[in-house]
GROMACS .gro file of C-alpha atoms in nm:
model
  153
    1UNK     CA    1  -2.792  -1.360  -3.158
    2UNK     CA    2  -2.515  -1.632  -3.203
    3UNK     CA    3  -2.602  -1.998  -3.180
    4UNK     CA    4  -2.431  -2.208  -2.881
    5UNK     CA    5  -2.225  -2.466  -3.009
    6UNK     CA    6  -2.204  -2.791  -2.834
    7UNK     CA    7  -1.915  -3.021  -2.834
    8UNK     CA    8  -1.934  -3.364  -2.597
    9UNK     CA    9  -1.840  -3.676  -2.572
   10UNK     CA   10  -2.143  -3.971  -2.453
   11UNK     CA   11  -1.972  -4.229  -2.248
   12UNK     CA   12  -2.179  -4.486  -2.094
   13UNK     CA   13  -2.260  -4.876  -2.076
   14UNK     CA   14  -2.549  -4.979  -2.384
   15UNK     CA   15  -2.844  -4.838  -2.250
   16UNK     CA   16  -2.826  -4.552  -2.061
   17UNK     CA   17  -2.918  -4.299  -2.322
   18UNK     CA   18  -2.653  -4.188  -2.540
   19UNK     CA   19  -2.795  -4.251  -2.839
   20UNK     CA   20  -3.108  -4.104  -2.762
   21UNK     CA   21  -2.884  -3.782  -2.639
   22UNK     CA   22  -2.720  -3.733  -2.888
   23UNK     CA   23  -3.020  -3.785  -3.155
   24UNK     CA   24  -3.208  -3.511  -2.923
   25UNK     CA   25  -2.896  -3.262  -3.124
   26UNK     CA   26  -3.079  -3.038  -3.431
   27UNK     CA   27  -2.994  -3.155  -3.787
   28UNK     CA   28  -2.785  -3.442  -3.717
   29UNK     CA   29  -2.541  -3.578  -3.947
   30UNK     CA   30  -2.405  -3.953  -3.813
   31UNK     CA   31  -2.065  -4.069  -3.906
   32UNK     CA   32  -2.077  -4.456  -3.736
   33UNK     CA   33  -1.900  -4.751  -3.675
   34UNK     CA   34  -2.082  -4.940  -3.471
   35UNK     CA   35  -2.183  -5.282  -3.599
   36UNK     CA   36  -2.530  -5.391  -3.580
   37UNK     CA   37  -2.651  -5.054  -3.419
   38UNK     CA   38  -2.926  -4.987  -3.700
   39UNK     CA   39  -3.168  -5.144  -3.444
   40UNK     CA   40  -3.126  -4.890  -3.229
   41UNK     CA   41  -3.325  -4.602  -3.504
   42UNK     CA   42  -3.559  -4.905  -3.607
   43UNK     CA   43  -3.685  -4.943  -3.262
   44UNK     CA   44  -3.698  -4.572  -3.185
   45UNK     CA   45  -3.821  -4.386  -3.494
   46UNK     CA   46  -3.887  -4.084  -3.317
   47UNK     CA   47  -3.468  -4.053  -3.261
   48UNK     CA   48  -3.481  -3.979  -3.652
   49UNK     CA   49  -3.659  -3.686  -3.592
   50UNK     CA   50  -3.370  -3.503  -3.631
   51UNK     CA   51  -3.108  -3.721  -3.890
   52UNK     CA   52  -3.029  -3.516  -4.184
   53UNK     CA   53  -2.825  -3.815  -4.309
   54UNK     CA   54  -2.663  -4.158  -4.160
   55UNK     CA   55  -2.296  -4.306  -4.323
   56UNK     CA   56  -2.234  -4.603  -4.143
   57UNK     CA   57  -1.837  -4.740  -4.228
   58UNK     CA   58  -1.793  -5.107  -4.167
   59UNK     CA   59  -1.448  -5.163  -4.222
   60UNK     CA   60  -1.334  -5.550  -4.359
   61UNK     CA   61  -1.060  -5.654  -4.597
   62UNK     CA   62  -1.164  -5.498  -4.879
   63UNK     CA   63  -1.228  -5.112  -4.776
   64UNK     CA   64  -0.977  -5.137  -4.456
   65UNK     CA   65  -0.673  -5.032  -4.635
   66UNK     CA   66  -0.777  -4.720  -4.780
   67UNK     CA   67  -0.994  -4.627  -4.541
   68UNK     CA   68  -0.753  -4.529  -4.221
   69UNK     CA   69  -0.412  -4.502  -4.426
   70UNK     CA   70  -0.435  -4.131  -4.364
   71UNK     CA   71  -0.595  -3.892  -4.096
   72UNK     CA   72  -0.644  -3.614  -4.365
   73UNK     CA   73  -0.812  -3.784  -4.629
   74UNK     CA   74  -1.028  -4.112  -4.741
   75UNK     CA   75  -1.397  -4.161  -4.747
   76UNK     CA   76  -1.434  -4.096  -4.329
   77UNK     CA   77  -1.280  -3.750  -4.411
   78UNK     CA   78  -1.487  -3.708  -4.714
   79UNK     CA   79  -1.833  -3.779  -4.519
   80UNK     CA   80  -1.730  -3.533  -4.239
   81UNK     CA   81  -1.627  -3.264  -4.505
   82UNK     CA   82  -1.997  -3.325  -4.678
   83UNK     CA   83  -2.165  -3.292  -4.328
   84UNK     CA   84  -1.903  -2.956  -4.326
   85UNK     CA   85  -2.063  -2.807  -4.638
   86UNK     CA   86  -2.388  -2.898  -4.530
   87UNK     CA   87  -2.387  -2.694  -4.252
   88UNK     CA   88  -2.233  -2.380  -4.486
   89UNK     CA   89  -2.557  -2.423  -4.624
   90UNK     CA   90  -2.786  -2.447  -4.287
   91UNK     CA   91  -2.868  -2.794  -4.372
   92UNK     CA   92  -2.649  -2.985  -4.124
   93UNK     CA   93  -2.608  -2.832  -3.722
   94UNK     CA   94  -2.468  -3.121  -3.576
   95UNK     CA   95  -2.237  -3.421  -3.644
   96UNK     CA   96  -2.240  -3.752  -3.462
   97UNK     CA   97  -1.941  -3.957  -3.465
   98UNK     CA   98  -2.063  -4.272  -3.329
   99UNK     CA   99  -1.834  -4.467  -3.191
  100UNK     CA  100  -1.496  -4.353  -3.174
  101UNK     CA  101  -1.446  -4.685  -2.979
  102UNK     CA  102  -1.497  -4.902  -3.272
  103UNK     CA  103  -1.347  -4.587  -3.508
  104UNK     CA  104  -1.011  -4.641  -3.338
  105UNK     CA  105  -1.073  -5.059  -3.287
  106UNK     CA  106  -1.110  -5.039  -3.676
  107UNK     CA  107  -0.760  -4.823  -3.706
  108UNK     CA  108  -0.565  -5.009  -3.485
  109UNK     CA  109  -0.644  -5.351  -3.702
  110UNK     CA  110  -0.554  -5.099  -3.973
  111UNK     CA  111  -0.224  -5.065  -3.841
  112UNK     CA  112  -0.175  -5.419  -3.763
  113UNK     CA  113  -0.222  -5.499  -4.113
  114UNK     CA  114  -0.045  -5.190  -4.248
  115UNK     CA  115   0.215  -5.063  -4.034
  116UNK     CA  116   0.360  -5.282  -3.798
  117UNK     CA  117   0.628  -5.160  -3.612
  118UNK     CA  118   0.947  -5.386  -3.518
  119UNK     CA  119   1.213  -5.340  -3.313
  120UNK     CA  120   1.571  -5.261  -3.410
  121UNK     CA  121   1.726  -5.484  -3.140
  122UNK     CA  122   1.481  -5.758  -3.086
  123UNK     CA  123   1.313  -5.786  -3.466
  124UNK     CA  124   1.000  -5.836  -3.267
  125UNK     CA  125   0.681  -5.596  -3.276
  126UNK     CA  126   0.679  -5.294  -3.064
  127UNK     CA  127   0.344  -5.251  -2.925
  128UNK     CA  128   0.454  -4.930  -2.740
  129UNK     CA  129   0.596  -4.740  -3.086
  130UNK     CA  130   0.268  -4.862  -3.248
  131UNK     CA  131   0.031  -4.721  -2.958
  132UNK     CA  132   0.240  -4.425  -3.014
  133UNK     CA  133   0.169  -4.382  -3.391
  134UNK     CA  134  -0.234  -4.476  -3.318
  135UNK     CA  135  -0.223  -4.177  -3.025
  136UNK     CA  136  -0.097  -3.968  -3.283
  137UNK     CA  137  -0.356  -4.070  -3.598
  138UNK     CA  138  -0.594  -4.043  -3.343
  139UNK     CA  139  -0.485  -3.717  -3.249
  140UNK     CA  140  -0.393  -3.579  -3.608
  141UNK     CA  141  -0.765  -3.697  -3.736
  142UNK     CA  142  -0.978  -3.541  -3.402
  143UNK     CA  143  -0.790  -3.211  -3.446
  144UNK     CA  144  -0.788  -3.203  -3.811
  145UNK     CA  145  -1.161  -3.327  -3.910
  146UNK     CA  146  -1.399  -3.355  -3.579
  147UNK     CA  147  -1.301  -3.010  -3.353
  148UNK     CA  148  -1.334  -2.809  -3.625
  149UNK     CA  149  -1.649  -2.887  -3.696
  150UNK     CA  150  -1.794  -2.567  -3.674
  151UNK     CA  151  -2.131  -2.647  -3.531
  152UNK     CA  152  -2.254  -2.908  -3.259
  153UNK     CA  153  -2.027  -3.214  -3.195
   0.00000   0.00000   0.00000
């Protein structure tokens, strides 16, 4: 019999369960972002019931540069390919990306730092051209390294 695979997204204010959703998943792997959210699994043991292994990526000066500069490869792409091979081997059956609010905060600074767009005519930066280039990194890196995860999401 084939497994169901689950893909979702949580999206809620702090609170309502998400977390403990998502931690509810068999053989978790966590990619995170989220600043300060440790308390949440030191208040809640039981939600690491589950965790095969937590990465948490807080980017700052020193790690920011190489860690968006490209949606196919760095150490975020690196962590989701081990939590890949882990679940070749039946390790891993799901993979938490937690939170792809902060994930895409922590890109746009990224881009702010790295790739500012200006315009021809005005010499001033163009917001829109840069939303455009973060829609498609954030597009590029979702298709390319989360959906094909190939068990729970």
């Amino acid at each position: 019999m084939n497994k169901i695979r689950i893909s979702n997204m949580h999206v809620g204010e702090p609170g309502v369960g998400k977390t403990h959703t998502a931690c509810t998943f068999p053989k978790w792997y966590n990619v995170s972002f989220e600043r300060d959210s440790e308390w949440v699994w030191e208040l809640n043991p039981e939600l690491n019931k589950n965790k095969v292994a937590h990465k948490l990526f807080l980017p700052d000066e020193s790690n920011l540069k190489d860690m968006f500069a490209d949606p196919f490869k760095g150490p975020i792409v690196d962590e989701i390919n081990k939590a890949k091979a882990l679940h070749k081997e039946g390790k891993v059956e799901s993979l938490l990306f937690y939170n792809i609010t902060y994930f895409m905060t922590y890109r746009w600074m990224w881009q702010n730092k790295y790739q500012v767009v200006k315009s021809d005519k005005t010499g001033e930066v163009d917001t829109r051209a840069m939303y455009g280039q973060l829609k498609t990194f954030a597009s590029n890196f979702m298709l390319m390294n989360l959906i094909n995860f190939p068990g729970n999401l």
